Tab-separated table of C-alpha atoms in Angstrom:
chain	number	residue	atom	x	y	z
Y	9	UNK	CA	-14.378	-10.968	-16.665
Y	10	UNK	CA	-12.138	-12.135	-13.493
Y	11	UNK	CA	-11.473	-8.530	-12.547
Y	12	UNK	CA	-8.495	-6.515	-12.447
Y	13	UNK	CA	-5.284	-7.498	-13.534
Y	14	UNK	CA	-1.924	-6.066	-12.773
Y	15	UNK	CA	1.884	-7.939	-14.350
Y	16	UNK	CA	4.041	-8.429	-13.286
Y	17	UNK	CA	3.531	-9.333	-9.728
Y	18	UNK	CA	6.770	-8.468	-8.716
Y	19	UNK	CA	9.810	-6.694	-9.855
Y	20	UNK	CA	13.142	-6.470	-8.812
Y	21	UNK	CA	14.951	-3.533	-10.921
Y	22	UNK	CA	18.499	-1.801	-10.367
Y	23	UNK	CA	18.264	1.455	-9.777
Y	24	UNK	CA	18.191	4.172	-12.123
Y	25	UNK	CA	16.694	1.830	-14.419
Y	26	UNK	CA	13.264	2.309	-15.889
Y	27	UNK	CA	10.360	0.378	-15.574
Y	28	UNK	CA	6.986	-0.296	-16.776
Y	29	UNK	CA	3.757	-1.741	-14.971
Y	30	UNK	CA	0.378	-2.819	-16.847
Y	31	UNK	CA	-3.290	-3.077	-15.732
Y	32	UNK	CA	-6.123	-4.750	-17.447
Y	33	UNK	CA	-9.321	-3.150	-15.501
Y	34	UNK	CA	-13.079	-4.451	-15.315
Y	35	UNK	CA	-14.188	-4.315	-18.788
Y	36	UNK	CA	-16.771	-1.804	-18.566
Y	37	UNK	CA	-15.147	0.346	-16.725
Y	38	UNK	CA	-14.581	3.630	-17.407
Y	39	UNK	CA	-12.479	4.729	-15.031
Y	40	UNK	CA	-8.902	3.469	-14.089
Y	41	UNK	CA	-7.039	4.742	-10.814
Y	42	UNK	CA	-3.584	4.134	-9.671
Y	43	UNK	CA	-2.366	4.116	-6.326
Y	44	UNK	CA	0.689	3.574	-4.352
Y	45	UNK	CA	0.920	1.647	-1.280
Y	46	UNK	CA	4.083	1.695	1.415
Y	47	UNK	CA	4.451	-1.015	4.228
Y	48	UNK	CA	1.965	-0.368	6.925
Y	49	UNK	CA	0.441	2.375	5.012
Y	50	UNK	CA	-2.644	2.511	3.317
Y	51	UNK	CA	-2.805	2.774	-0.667
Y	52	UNK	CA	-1.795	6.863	-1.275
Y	53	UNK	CA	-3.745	8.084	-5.011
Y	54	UNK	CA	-1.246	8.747	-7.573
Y	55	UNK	CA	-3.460	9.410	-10.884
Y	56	UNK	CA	-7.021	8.559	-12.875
Y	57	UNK	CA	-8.586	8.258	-16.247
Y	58	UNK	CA	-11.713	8.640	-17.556
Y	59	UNK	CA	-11.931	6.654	-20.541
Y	60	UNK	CA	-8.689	7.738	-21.976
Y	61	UNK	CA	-8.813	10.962	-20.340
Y	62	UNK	CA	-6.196	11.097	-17.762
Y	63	UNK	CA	-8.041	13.955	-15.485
Y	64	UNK	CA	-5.730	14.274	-12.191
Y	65	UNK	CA	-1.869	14.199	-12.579
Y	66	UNK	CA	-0.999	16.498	-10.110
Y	67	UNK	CA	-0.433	13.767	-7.165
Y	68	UNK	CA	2.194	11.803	-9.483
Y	69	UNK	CA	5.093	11.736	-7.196
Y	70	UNK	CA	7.805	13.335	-9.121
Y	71	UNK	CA	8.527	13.658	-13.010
Y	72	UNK	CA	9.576	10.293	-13.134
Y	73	UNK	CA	6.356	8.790	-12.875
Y	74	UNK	CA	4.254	8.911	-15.542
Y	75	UNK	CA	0.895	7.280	-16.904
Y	76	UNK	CA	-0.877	6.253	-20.029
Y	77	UNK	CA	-4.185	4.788	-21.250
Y	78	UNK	CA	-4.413	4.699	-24.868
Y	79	UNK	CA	-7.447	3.381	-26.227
Y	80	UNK	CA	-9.375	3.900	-22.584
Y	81	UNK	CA	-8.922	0.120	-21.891
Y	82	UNK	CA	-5.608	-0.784	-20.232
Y	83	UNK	CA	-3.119	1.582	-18.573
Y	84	UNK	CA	0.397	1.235	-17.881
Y	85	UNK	CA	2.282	3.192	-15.193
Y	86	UNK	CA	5.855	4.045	-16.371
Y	87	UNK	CA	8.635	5.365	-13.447
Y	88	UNK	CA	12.067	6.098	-14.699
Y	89	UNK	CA	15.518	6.409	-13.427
Y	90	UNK	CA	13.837	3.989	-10.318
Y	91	UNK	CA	15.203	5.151	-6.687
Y	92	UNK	CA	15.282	2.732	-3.685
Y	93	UNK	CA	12.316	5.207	-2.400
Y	94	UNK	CA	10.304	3.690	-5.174
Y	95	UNK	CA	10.234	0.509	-3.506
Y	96	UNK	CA	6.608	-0.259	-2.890
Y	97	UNK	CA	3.311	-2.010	-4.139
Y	98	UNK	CA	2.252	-0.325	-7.010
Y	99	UNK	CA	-2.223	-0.977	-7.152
Y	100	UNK	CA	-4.886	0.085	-9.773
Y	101	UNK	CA	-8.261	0.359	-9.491
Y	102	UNK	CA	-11.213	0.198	-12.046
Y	103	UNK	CA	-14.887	1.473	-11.517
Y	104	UNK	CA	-17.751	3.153	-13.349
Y	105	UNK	CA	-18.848	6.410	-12.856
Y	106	UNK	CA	-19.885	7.163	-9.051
Y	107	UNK	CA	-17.474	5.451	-7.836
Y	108	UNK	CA	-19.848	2.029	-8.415
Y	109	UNK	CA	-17.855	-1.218	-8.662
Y	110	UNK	CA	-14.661	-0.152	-7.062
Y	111	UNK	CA	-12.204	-2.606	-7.666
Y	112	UNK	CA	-8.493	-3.515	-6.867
Y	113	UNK	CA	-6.180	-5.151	-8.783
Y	114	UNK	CA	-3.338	-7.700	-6.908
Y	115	UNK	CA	-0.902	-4.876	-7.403
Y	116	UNK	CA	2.406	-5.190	-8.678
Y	117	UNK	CA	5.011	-5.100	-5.894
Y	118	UNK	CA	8.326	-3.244	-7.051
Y	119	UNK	CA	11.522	-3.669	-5.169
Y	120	UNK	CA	14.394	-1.311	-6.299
Y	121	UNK	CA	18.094	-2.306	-5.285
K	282	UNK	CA	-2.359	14.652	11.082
K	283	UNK	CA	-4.053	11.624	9.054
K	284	UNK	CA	-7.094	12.739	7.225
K	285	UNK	CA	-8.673	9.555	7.274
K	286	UNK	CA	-8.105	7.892	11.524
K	287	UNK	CA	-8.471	4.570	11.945
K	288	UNK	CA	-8.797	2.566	14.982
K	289	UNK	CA	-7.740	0.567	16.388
K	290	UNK	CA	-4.569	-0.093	14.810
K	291	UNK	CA	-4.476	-3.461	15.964
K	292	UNK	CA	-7.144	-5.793	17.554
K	293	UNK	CA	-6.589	-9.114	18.906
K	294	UNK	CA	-9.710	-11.548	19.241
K	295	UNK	CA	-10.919	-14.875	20.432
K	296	UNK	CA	-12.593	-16.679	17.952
K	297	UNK	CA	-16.449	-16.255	18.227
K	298	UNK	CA	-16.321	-13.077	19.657
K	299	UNK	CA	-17.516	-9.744	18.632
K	300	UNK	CA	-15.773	-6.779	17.288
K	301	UNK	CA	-15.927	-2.827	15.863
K	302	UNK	CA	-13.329	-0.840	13.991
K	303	UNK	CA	-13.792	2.759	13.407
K	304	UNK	CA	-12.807	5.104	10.797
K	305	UNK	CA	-13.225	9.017	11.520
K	306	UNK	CA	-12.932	12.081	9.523
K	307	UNK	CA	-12.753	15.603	10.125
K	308	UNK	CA	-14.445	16.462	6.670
K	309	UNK	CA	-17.775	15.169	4.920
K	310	UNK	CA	-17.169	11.853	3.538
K	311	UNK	CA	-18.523	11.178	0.207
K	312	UNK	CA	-18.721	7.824	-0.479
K	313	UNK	CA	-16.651	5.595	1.986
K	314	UNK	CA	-15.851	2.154	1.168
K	315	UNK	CA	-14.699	-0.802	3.196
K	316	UNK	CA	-11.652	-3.248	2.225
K	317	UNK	CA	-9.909	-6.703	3.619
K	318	UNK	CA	-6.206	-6.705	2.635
K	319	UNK	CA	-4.515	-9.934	3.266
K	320	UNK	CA	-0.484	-9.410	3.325
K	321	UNK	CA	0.636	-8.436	0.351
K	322	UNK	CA	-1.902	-8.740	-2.011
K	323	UNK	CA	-4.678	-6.403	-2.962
K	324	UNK	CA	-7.961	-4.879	-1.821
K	325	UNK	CA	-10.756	-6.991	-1.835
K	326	UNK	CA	-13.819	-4.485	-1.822
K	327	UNK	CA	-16.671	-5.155	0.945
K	328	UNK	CA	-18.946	-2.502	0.989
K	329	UNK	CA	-19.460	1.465	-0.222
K	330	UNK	CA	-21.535	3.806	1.683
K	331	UNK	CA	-22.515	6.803	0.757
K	332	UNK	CA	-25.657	8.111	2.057
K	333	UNK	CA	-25.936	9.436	5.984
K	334	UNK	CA	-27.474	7.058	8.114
K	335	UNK	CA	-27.161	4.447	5.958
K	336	UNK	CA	-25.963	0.498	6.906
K	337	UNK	CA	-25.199	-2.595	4.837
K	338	UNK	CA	-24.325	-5.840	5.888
K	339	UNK	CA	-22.767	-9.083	3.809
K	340	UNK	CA	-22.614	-12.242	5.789
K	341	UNK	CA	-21.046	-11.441	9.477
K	342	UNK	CA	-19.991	-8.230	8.428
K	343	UNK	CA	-22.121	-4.703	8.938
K	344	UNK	CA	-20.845	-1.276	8.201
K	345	UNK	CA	-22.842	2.007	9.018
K	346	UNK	CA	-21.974	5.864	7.734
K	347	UNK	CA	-23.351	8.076	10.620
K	348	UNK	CA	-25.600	10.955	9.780
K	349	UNK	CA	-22.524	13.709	9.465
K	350	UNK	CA	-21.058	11.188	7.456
K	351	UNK	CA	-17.674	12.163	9.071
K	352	UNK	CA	-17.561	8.631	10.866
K	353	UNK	CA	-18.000	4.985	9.555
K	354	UNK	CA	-17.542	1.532	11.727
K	355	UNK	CA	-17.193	-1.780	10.347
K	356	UNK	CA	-19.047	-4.411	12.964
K	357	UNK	CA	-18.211	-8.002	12.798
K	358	UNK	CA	-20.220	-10.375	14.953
K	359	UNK	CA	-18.568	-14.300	15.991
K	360	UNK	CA	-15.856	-13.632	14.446
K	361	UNK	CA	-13.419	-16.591	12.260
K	362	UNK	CA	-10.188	-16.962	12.089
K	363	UNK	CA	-11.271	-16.403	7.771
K	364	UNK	CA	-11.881	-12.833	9.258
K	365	UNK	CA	-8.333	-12.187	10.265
K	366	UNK	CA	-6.247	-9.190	8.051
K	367	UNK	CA	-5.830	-5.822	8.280
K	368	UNK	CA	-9.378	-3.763	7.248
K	369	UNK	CA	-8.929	-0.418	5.561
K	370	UNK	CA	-11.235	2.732	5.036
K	371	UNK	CA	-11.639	4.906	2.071
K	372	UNK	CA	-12.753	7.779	0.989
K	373	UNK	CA	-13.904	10.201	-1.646
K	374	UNK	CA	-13.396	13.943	1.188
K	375	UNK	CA	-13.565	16.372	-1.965
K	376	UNK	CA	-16.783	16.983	-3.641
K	377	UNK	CA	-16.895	17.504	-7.090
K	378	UNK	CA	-20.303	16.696	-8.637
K	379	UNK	CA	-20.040	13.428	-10.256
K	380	UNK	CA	-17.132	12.776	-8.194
K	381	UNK	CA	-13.943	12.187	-8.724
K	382	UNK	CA	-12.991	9.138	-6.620
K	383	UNK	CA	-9.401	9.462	-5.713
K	384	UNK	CA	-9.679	7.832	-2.189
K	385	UNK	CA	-7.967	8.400	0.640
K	386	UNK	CA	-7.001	5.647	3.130
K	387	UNK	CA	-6.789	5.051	6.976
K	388	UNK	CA	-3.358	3.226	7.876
K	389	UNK	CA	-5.547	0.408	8.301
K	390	UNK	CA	-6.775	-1.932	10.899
K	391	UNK	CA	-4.888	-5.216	11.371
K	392	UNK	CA	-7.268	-8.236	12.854
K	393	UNK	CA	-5.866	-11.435	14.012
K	394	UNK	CA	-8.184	-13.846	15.364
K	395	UNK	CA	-7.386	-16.593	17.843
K	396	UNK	CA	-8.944	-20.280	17.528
């Protein structure tokens, strides 16, 4: 296992158009976190699953932005009708319970024009 | 006011020499974990403390969670240019029995070392 993966690396959308990130995390890893990060900021917590539980929503930053994790293996992050305040790099995170093995993805950076 | 304070925000070094960067909290900090960011890529994890008093260290680098475990610092000694990025803190600040892990970050420390 090479650890986590996040595609596309970049993205360059219009706006008001939809998009549609993916992460692969560690394996055996049951939990799966997604964060946004702005320049000079550090990453800000947007949402987790457990397994395919998704068990904190509430920091999503508007209706637009929504998650998924199916099968409790890979999770995409949806945001729709994109705004130029969207712009940012877009991170997930895998670990096991505890908080043990907490890793980053490379983050998919999102530019909205 | 930032939950998470880091400082300081920027530290310019000679190779060789020694530095500290801090990260302070007004609340408990359960489990606090240390990572290198390189510009504009990802987190690459270094170490996760969780217990009061406790210290790790991995190569050059030691970090140490004081005994309130409100306060961390990251110590590298003769430093490398290798060393150079921006360092952040995070944090689990709510406890929740098994915990739930949603960190919260310091705005980072950016490191450039000189040759």
């Amino acid at each position: 296992d090479t650890g986590v993966s996040q595609n596309p690396r970049h993205k360059i959308t219009k706006r008001g158009q939809n998009v549609t990130f993916r992460c692969d995390p560690i394996s055996e890893h049951n939990r799966l976190y997604w964060y946004r990060q702005t320049l000079g900021q550090g990453p800000e917590f947007l949402t987790y699953f457990q397994n395919e539980a998704q068990l904190e929503k509430s920091r999503l930053l508007s209706d637009r932005f929504s998650a998924e994790r199916p099968k409790g293996s890979f999770s995409t992050l949806e945001i729709q009708r994109t705004e130029q305040g969207d712009s940012a790099m877009y991170l997930c995170a895998s670990s096991l319970e505890g908080g043990y093995g907490y890793t980053f993805g490379s983050g998919t950076r999102l530019t909205v024009v | 006011s930032q939950e998470l304070e880091q400082s300081p925000q920027s530290l310019i070094v000679q190779e060789g020499k020694n530095l500290t960067i801090n990260c302070t909290s007004s609340k408990t900090l359960y489990g606090l974990y240390w990572y290198k960011q390189k510009y504009g890529e990802g987190l690459i994890f270094l170490m996760m403390l969780q217990k009061g008093g406790e210290e790790k260290s991995h190569e050059k680098i030691t970090a140490k969670l004081d005994e309130k475990k409100q306060q961390s610092s990251l110590h590298i000694t003769a430093s490398q240019p290798s060393h150079a990025g921006t360092y952040l803190c995070g944090a689990d600040m709510s406890y929740s029995g098994a915990g739930s892990y949603q960190l919260t970050f310091g705005k980072g420390t950016k490191l450039s070392v000189i040759p």
